[in-house]
Amino acid sequence: TFIMNVDRCLEASAAQRKQWKAQARALRAFYYFMIFRSYGPFVILGEEPIPLDISTAELLKERNTVDECVAFMAKEFDDAANELPDRYDGSNLGRIDRAACKAFKAKMLLYAASPINNPRPGDPDKFSDLVDYDGNCLMSQEYNEYKWAKAAAAARDVMELPGENNGRRYELYHKKATD
């Protein structure tokens, strides 16, 4: 994979390679989030490349649980955010930066805390039929209020990024009441 092999590129500085790895990690987490939103739990492939001569039976892997997928994506966004700059400018404007990683993590955690992935006790359908080959349920079957707290904390991390608006990068918009 790119993340495993970029250090072999000696033409780029160590700082550039570190930044490229962080960008690749962030994009991988983002694309996993897109898969998660559309299809639910997915197979976490990790760092190791898949050999070209692998058999079909070895290639077919079971999906991970929702909680495993969410933990993986959160860690990837955190690792990338720790290595990326606060903000890009000039010709690098628009690249994924620390704020984007934190914002996508907050959005992903909010989605993970929502009723489809965190069912309340009275919910009729909890996707209990989505199981792996061993019969283990891939979707959470019990409500966990801590998931909402994690999503709120991640959103607060985004709002508290340093910037020009009274020391913050973002501020809440307050609509004034009209008579």
Coordinates of N, CA and C in Angstrom, one line a residue:
T1 N 0.8 -1.2 0.0 CA 0.0 0.0 0.0 C 0.9 1.2 0.0
F2 N 0.3 2.4 -0.3 CA 1.0 3.6 -0.4 C 1.6 3.9 1.0
I3 N 0.8 3.8 2.1 CA 1.2 4.1 3.4 C 2.4 3.3 3.8
M4 N 2.5 2.0 3.4 CA 3.6 1.2 3.8 C 4.9 1.4 3.0
N5 N 4.7 1.9 1.7 CA 5.8 2.1 0.8 C 6.3 3.5 0.6
V6 N 5.6 4.5 1.0 CA 6.0 5.8 0.7 C 7.4 6.2 1.3
D7 N 7.8 5.5 2.3 CA 9.1 5.8 2.9 C 10.3 5.4 2.0
R8 N 10.0 4.6 1.0 CA 11.0 4.1 0.1 C 11.3 5.2 -0.9
C9 N 10.5 6.3 -1.0 CA 10.7 7.4 -1.9 C 11.6 8.4 -1.2
L10 N 12.9 8.3 -1.5 CA 13.9 9.1 -0.9 C 14.0 10.5 -1.5
E11 N 13.4 10.7 -2.6 CA 13.4 12.0 -3.2 C 12.6 13.0 -2.4
A12 N 11.6 12.6 -1.7 CA 10.8 13.5 -0.9 C 11.4 13.5 0.5
S13 N 11.2 14.6 1.2 CA 11.7 14.8 2.5 C 10.9 13.9 3.5
A14 N 11.5 13.7 4.7 CA 10.8 12.9 5.7 C 9.5 13.6 6.1
A15 N 9.5 14.9 6.2 CA 8.3 15.7 6.5 C 7.2 15.5 5.5
Q16 N 7.6 15.6 4.2 CA 6.6 15.4 3.1 C 6.0 14.0 3.2
R17 N 6.9 13.0 3.3 CA 6.4 11.6 3.4 C 5.4 11.4 4.6
K18 N 5.7 12.0 5.7 CA 4.9 11.9 6.9 C 3.5 12.5 6.6
Q19 N 3.5 13.7 5.9 CA 2.3 14.4 5.6 C 1.5 13.6 4.5
W20 N 2.2 13.0 3.6 CA 1.5 12.2 2.5 C 0.8 11.0 3.2
K21 N 1.5 10.3 4.1 CA 0.9 9.2 4.8 C -0.3 9.6 5.6
A22 N -0.3 10.8 6.2 CA -1.4 11.2 7.0 C -2.6 11.6 6.1
Q23 N -2.3 12.2 4.9 CA -3.4 12.4 3.9 C -4.0 11.1 3.4
A24 N -3.1 10.2 3.1 CA -3.7 8.9 2.6 C -4.5 8.2 3.7
R25 N -4.1 8.3 5.0 CA -4.8 7.7 6.1 C -6.2 8.4 6.2
A26 N -6.2 9.7 6.1 CA -7.4 10.4 6.2 C -8.4 10.1 5.1
L27 N -7.9 10.0 3.9 CA -8.7 9.7 2.7 C -9.2 8.2 2.8
R28 N -8.4 7.3 3.3 CA -8.9 5.9 3.5 C -10.0 5.9 4.5
A29 N -9.9 6.7 5.6 CA -11.0 6.7 6.6 C -12.2 7.3 6.0
F30 N -12.0 8.4 5.2 CA -13.2 9.0 4.6 C -13.9 8.1 3.6
Y31 N -13.2 7.3 2.8 CA -13.8 6.4 1.9 C -14.4 5.2 2.6
Y32 N -13.8 4.8 3.7 CA -14.5 3.8 4.5 C -15.8 4.3 5.1
F33 N -15.8 5.6 5.5 CA -17.0 6.2 6.0 C -18.1 6.2 4.9
M34 N -17.7 6.5 3.7 CA -18.7 6.5 2.6 C -19.3 5.1 2.4
I35 N -18.4 4.1 2.5 CA -18.9 2.7 2.4 C -19.9 2.4 3.5
F36 N -19.5 2.8 4.7 CA -20.3 2.6 5.9 C -21.6 3.2 5.8
R37 N -21.7 4.4 5.3 CA -23.0 5.1 5.2 C -23.9 4.4 4.2
S38 N -23.3 3.9 3.1 CA -24.1 3.2 2.1 C -24.4 1.8 2.4
Y39 N -23.5 1.0 2.9 CA -23.7 -0.4 3.0 C -23.6 -1.0 4.4
G40 N -23.3 -0.2 5.4 CA -23.2 -0.7 6.8 C -21.8 -1.2 7.1
P41 N -21.7 -2.1 8.0 CA -20.4 -2.6 8.4 C -19.6 -3.2 7.2
F42 N -18.3 -3.1 7.2 CA -17.5 -3.5 6.1 C -16.3 -4.3 6.5
V43 N -15.5 -4.8 5.6 CA -14.3 -5.6 5.9 C -13.2 -4.6 6.1
I44 N -12.5 -4.6 7.3 CA -11.4 -3.8 7.5 C -10.2 -4.5 6.9
L45 N -9.5 -3.9 5.9 CA -8.4 -4.5 5.3 C -7.1 -4.2 6.0
G46 N -6.9 -3.1 6.6 CA -5.7 -2.8 7.4 C -4.6 -2.4 6.5
E47 N -3.4 -2.5 7.0 CA -2.2 -2.1 6.3 C -1.6 -3.0 5.3
E48 N -1.7 -4.3 5.6 CA -1.0 -5.3 4.8 C -1.7 -5.4 3.4
P49 N -0.8 -5.3 2.3 CA -1.3 -5.5 1.0 C -1.8 -6.9 0.7
I50 N -2.8 -7.0 -0.2 CA -3.3 -8.3 -0.5 C -2.5 -8.9 -1.6
P51 N -1.9 -10.1 -1.4 CA -1.1 -10.8 -2.4 C -1.9 -11.0 -3.7
L52 N -1.2 -11.0 -4.8 CA -1.8 -11.2 -6.1 C -2.2 -12.6 -6.4
D53 N -1.5 -13.5 -5.7 CA -1.8 -14.9 -5.9 C -2.7 -15.6 -4.9
I54 N -3.5 -14.8 -4.2 CA -4.3 -15.3 -3.1 C -5.5 -16.0 -3.7
S55 N -6.0 -17.0 -3.1 CA -7.1 -17.8 -3.6 C -8.4 -17.0 -3.3
T56 N -9.5 -17.3 -4.0 CA -10.8 -16.6 -3.8 C -11.3 -16.9 -2.4
A57 N -11.1 -18.1 -1.9 CA -11.6 -18.4 -0.5 C -10.9 -17.6 0.5
E58 N -9.6 -17.3 0.3 CA -8.8 -16.5 1.3 C -9.2 -15.0 1.1
L59 N -9.6 -14.6 -0.1 CA -9.9 -13.2 -0.3 C -11.3 -12.8 0.3
L60 N -12.2 -13.8 0.3 CA -13.5 -13.5 0.9 C -13.4 -13.4 2.4
K61 N -13.6 -12.3 3.0 CA -13.5 -12.1 4.4 C -14.8 -11.7 5.0
E62 N -15.1 -12.0 6.2 CA -16.3 -11.6 6.9 C -16.3 -10.1 7.2
R63 N -17.4 -9.5 7.2 CA -17.5 -8.1 7.6 C -17.2 -8.0 9.1
N64 N -16.7 -6.8 9.5 CA -16.5 -6.5 10.9 C -17.8 -5.9 11.4
T65 N -17.9 -5.8 12.8 CA -19.1 -5.3 13.4 C -19.1 -3.8 13.2
V66 N -20.2 -3.2 13.4 CA -20.3 -1.7 13.3 C -19.4 -1.0 14.3
D67 N -19.3 -1.5 15.5 CA -18.5 -0.9 16.5 C -17.0 -1.0 16.2
E68 N -16.6 -2.1 15.6 CA -15.2 -2.3 15.1 C -14.9 -1.3 14.0
C69 N -15.8 -1.2 13.0 CA -15.7 -0.2 11.9 C -15.6 1.2 12.4
V70 N -16.4 1.6 13.3 CA -16.4 2.9 13.9 C -15.1 3.2 14.6
A71 N -14.6 2.3 15.4 CA -13.4 2.4 16.2 C -12.2 2.6 15.2
F72 N -12.2 1.8 14.1 CA -11.1 1.9 13.1 C -11.1 3.2 12.4
M73 N -12.3 3.7 12.0 CA -12.4 5.0 11.3 C -12.0 6.1 12.2
A74 N -12.4 6.1 13.5 CA -12.1 7.1 14.4 C -10.6 7.2 14.7
K75 N -10.0 6.0 14.8 CA -8.5 6.0 15.0 C -7.8 6.5 13.8
E76 N -8.2 6.2 12.6 CA -7.6 6.7 11.4 C -7.7 8.2 11.3
F77 N -8.9 8.7 11.6 CA -9.1 10.2 11.5 C -8.2 10.9 12.6
D78 N -8.1 10.3 13.8 CA -7.3 10.9 14.8 C -5.8 10.8 14.5
D79 N -5.4 9.7 14.0 CA -3.9 9.6 13.6 C -3.6 10.6 12.5
A80 N -4.5 10.7 11.5 CA -4.2 11.7 10.4 C -4.3 13.1 10.9
A81 N -5.2 13.4 11.8 CA -5.3 14.8 12.3 C -4.1 15.2 13.1
N82 N -3.5 14.2 13.8 CA -2.3 14.5 14.6 C -1.1 14.9 13.7
E83 N -1.1 14.5 12.5 CA 0.0 14.7 11.6 C -0.2 15.8 10.6
L84 N -1.4 16.2 10.4 CA -1.7 17.2 9.3 C -1.7 18.6 9.9
P85 N -1.4 19.6 9.1 CA -1.5 21.0 9.5 C -2.9 21.5 9.8
D86 N -3.0 22.5 10.6 CA -4.3 23.1 10.9 C -5.0 23.6 9.7
R87 N -4.3 24.1 8.7 CA -4.9 24.7 7.5 C -3.8 24.8 6.4
Y88 N -4.2 24.6 5.2 CA -3.3 24.8 4.1 C -3.6 26.1 3.4
D89 N -2.7 26.6 2.7 CA -2.9 27.9 1.9 C -2.2 27.7 0.6
G90 N -2.3 28.7 -0.2 CA -1.7 28.8 -1.5 C -2.1 27.6 -2.4
S91 N -1.1 27.0 -3.0 CA -1.4 25.9 -4.0 C -1.9 24.7 -3.3
N92 N -1.8 24.5 -2.0 CA -2.3 23.4 -1.3 C -3.7 23.5 -0.7
L93 N -4.3 24.7 -0.9 CA -5.6 25.0 -0.4 C -6.6 23.9 -0.9
G94 N -7.4 23.3 -0.1 CA -8.3 22.3 -0.4 C -7.9 20.9 -0.1
R95 N -6.6 20.7 0.3 CA -6.2 19.4 0.8 C -6.8 19.1 2.1
I96 N -7.0 17.8 2.4 CA -7.5 17.4 3.7 C -6.6 17.9 4.8
D97 N -7.1 18.6 5.8 CA -6.3 19.1 6.9 C -6.9 18.6 8.2
R98 N -6.3 19.1 9.3 CA -6.7 18.7 10.7 C -8.2 18.9 10.9
A99 N -8.7 20.1 10.5 CA -10.1 20.4 10.7 C -11.0 19.5 9.9
A100 N -10.7 19.1 8.7 CA -11.5 18.2 7.9 C -11.5 16.8 8.6
C101 N -10.4 16.4 9.1 CA -10.3 15.1 9.8 C -11.2 15.1 11.0
K102 N -11.2 16.1 11.8 CA -12.0 16.2 13.0 C -13.5 16.3 12.6
A103 N -13.8 17.1 11.6 CA -15.2 17.2 11.2 C -15.8 15.9 10.6
F104 N -15.0 15.2 9.8 CA -15.5 13.9 9.3 C -15.6 12.9 10.5
K105 N -14.7 13.0 11.4 CA -14.8 12.1 12.6 C -16.1 12.4 13.3
A106 N -16.4 13.7 13.6 CA -17.6 14.0 14.3 C -18.8 13.6 13.5
K107 N -18.8 13.7 12.2 CA -20.0 13.3 11.4 C -20.2 11.8 11.5
M108 N -19.0 11.1 11.4 CA -19.1 9.6 11.4 C -19.6 9.1 12.8
L109 N -19.1 9.8 13.9 CA -19.6 9.4 15.2 C -21.0 9.7 15.5
L110 N -21.5 10.8 14.9 CA -22.9 11.1 15.0 C -23.7 10.1 14.2
Y111 N -23.3 9.7 13.1 CA -24.0 8.6 12.3 C -24.0 7.3 13.1
A112 N -22.9 7.0 13.8 CA -22.8 5.8 14.6 C -23.7 5.8 15.8
A113 N -24.0 7.0 16.3 CA -24.8 7.1 17.5 C -26.3 7.2 17.1
S114 N -26.6 7.4 15.9 CA -28.0 7.5 15.4 C -28.8 6.2 15.6
P115 N -30.1 6.3 15.7 CA -30.9 5.1 16.0 C -30.7 3.9 15.0
I116 N -30.3 4.2 13.8 CA -30.1 3.0 12.9 C -28.9 2.2 13.4
N117 N -27.9 2.8 14.0 CA -26.7 2.1 14.5 C -26.7 1.9 16.0
N118 N -27.6 2.6 16.7 CA -27.6 2.6 18.1 C -29.1 2.5 18.5
P119 N -29.7 1.4 18.4 CA -31.2 1.3 18.5 C -31.6 1.5 20.0
R120 N -32.7 2.3 20.1 CA -33.3 2.5 21.5 C -34.0 1.2 21.9
P121 N -34.3 1.0 23.1 CA -34.9 -0.3 23.6 C -36.2 -0.6 22.9
G122 N -37.0 0.4 22.6 CA -38.3 0.1 22.0 C -38.4 0.0 20.5
D123 N -37.2 0.2 19.9 CA -37.2 0.1 18.4 C -37.6 -1.3 17.9
P124 N -38.5 -1.4 16.9 CA -38.9 -2.8 16.5 C -37.9 -3.5 15.7
D125 N -37.2 -2.9 14.8 CA -36.2 -3.6 14.0 C -34.8 -3.2 14.3
K126 N -34.0 -4.1 14.8 CA -32.6 -3.8 15.1 C -31.6 -4.4 14.2
F127 N -32.0 -4.8 13.0 CA -31.2 -5.4 12.0 C -30.5 -6.7 12.6
S128 N -31.3 -7.4 13.4 CA -30.8 -8.6 14.1 C -30.5 -9.7 13.1
D129 N -31.0 -9.6 11.8 CA -30.7 -10.6 10.8 C -29.4 -10.4 10.1
L130 N -28.7 -9.3 10.3 CA -27.4 -9.0 9.7 C -26.3 -9.7 10.6
V131 N -26.0 -10.9 10.2 CA -25.1 -11.7 11.0 C -23.9 -12.2 10.2
D132 N -22.8 -12.6 10.8 CA -21.7 -13.2 10.1 C -21.9 -14.7 10.0
Y133 N -21.0 -15.4 9.5 CA -21.1 -16.8 9.2 C -21.3 -17.6 10.5
D134 N -20.8 -17.1 11.6 CA -20.9 -17.7 12.9 C -22.2 -17.4 13.7
G135 N -23.0 -16.5 13.1 CA -24.3 -16.1 13.7 C -24.1 -14.9 14.6
N136 N -23.0 -14.2 14.7 CA -22.8 -13.0 15.5 C -23.4 -11.8 14.8
C137 N -24.2 -11.1 15.5 CA -24.8 -9.9 14.9 C -23.8 -8.8 14.7
L138 N -23.9 -8.2 13.5 CA -22.9 -7.2 13.1 C -23.4 -5.8 13.6
M139 N -24.7 -5.6 13.8 CA -25.2 -4.3 14.2 C -25.4 -4.4 15.7
S140 N -25.2 -3.2 16.3 CA -25.4 -3.1 17.8 C -26.9 -3.4 18.1
Q141 N -27.1 -4.2 19.1 CA -28.4 -4.6 19.5 C -28.8 -3.9 20.8
E142 N -27.9 -3.2 21.4 CA -28.2 -2.5 22.7 C -27.9 -1.0 22.6
Y143 N -28.8 -0.2 23.1 CA -28.6 1.3 23.1 C -27.4 1.6 24.0
N144 N -26.6 2.6 23.5 CA -25.4 3.0 24.3 C -25.4 4.5 24.2
E145 N -25.7 5.2 25.3 CA -25.8 6.6 25.4 C -24.4 7.2 25.2
Y146 N -23.3 6.5 25.6 CA -22.0 6.9 25.5 C -21.6 7.3 24.0
K147 N -22.2 6.6 23.0 CA -22.0 6.9 21.6 C -22.4 8.4 21.3
W148 N -23.5 8.9 21.9 CA -23.9 10.3 21.7 C -22.9 11.2 22.4
A149 N -22.3 10.8 23.5 CA -21.3 11.7 24.2 C -20.1 11.8 23.4
K150 N -19.7 10.6 22.8 CA -18.5 10.7 21.9 C -18.7 11.6 20.7
A151 N -19.9 11.5 20.1 CA -20.2 12.4 19.0 C -20.2 13.8 19.4
A152 N -20.7 14.1 20.5 CA -20.8 15.5 21.0 C -19.4 16.0 21.3
A153 N -18.5 15.2 21.9 CA -17.1 15.6 22.2 C -16.4 15.8 20.9
A154 N -16.6 15.0 19.9 CA -15.9 15.2 18.6 C -16.4 16.5 17.9
A155 N -17.6 16.8 18.0 CA -18.1 18.1 17.4 C -17.6 19.2 18.2
R156 N -17.4 19.1 19.5 CA -16.8 20.2 20.3 C -15.3 20.4 19.9
D157 N -14.6 19.3 19.6 CA -13.2 19.4 19.1 C -13.1 20.2 17.9
V158 N -14.1 20.1 17.0 CA -14.1 20.9 15.7 C -14.4 22.3 16.0
M159 N -15.3 22.6 16.9 CA -15.7 24.0 17.2 C -14.6 24.7 18.0
E160 N -13.7 24.0 18.7 CA -12.7 24.6 19.5 C -11.3 24.7 18.8
L161 N -11.3 24.4 17.5 CA -10.0 24.6 16.7 C -9.6 26.0 16.8
P162 N -8.3 26.3 16.9 CA -7.9 27.7 17.0 C -8.1 28.4 15.7
G163 N -8.4 29.7 15.8 CA -8.6 30.5 14.6 C -8.8 32.0 14.9
E164 N -9.4 32.7 13.9 CA -9.5 34.2 14.0 C -10.8 34.7 14.7
N165 N -11.8 33.8 14.9 CA -13.1 34.2 15.5 C -13.0 34.1 17.0
N166 N -12.6 35.2 17.7 CA -12.4 35.1 19.1 C -11.6 34.0 19.6
G167 N -10.5 33.7 18.9 CA -9.7 32.6 19.2 C -10.1 31.2 18.7
R168 N -11.2 31.2 18.0 CA -11.7 29.9 17.5 C -11.8 30.0 16.0
R169 N -11.7 28.8 15.3 CA -11.8 28.8 13.9 C -13.2 28.9 13.4
Y170 N -14.1 28.4 14.2 CA -15.6 28.4 13.8 C -16.3 29.0 15.0
E171 N -17.5 29.5 14.7 CA -18.4 30.0 15.8 C -19.8 29.6 15.4
L172 N -20.7 29.5 16.4 CA -22.1 29.2 16.1 C -22.7 30.4 15.6
Y173 N -23.6 30.2 14.6 CA -24.4 31.2 14.1 C -25.7 31.4 14.9
H174 N -26.0 32.6 15.3 CA -27.2 32.9 16.1 C -28.1 33.8 15.2
K175 N -29.3 33.3 15.0 CA -30.2 34.1 14.2 C -31.0 35.0 15.1
K176 N -31.0 36.3 14.8 CA -31.7 37.3 15.6 C -33.2 37.2 15.4
A177 N -33.9 37.3 16.5 CA -35.4 37.3 16.4 C -35.9 38.5 15.7
T178 N -36.8 38.4 14.9 CA -37.4 39.6 14.2 C -38.8 39.8 14.8
D179 N -39.2 41.1 14.8 CA -40.5 41.4 15.3 C -41.6 41.2 14.3

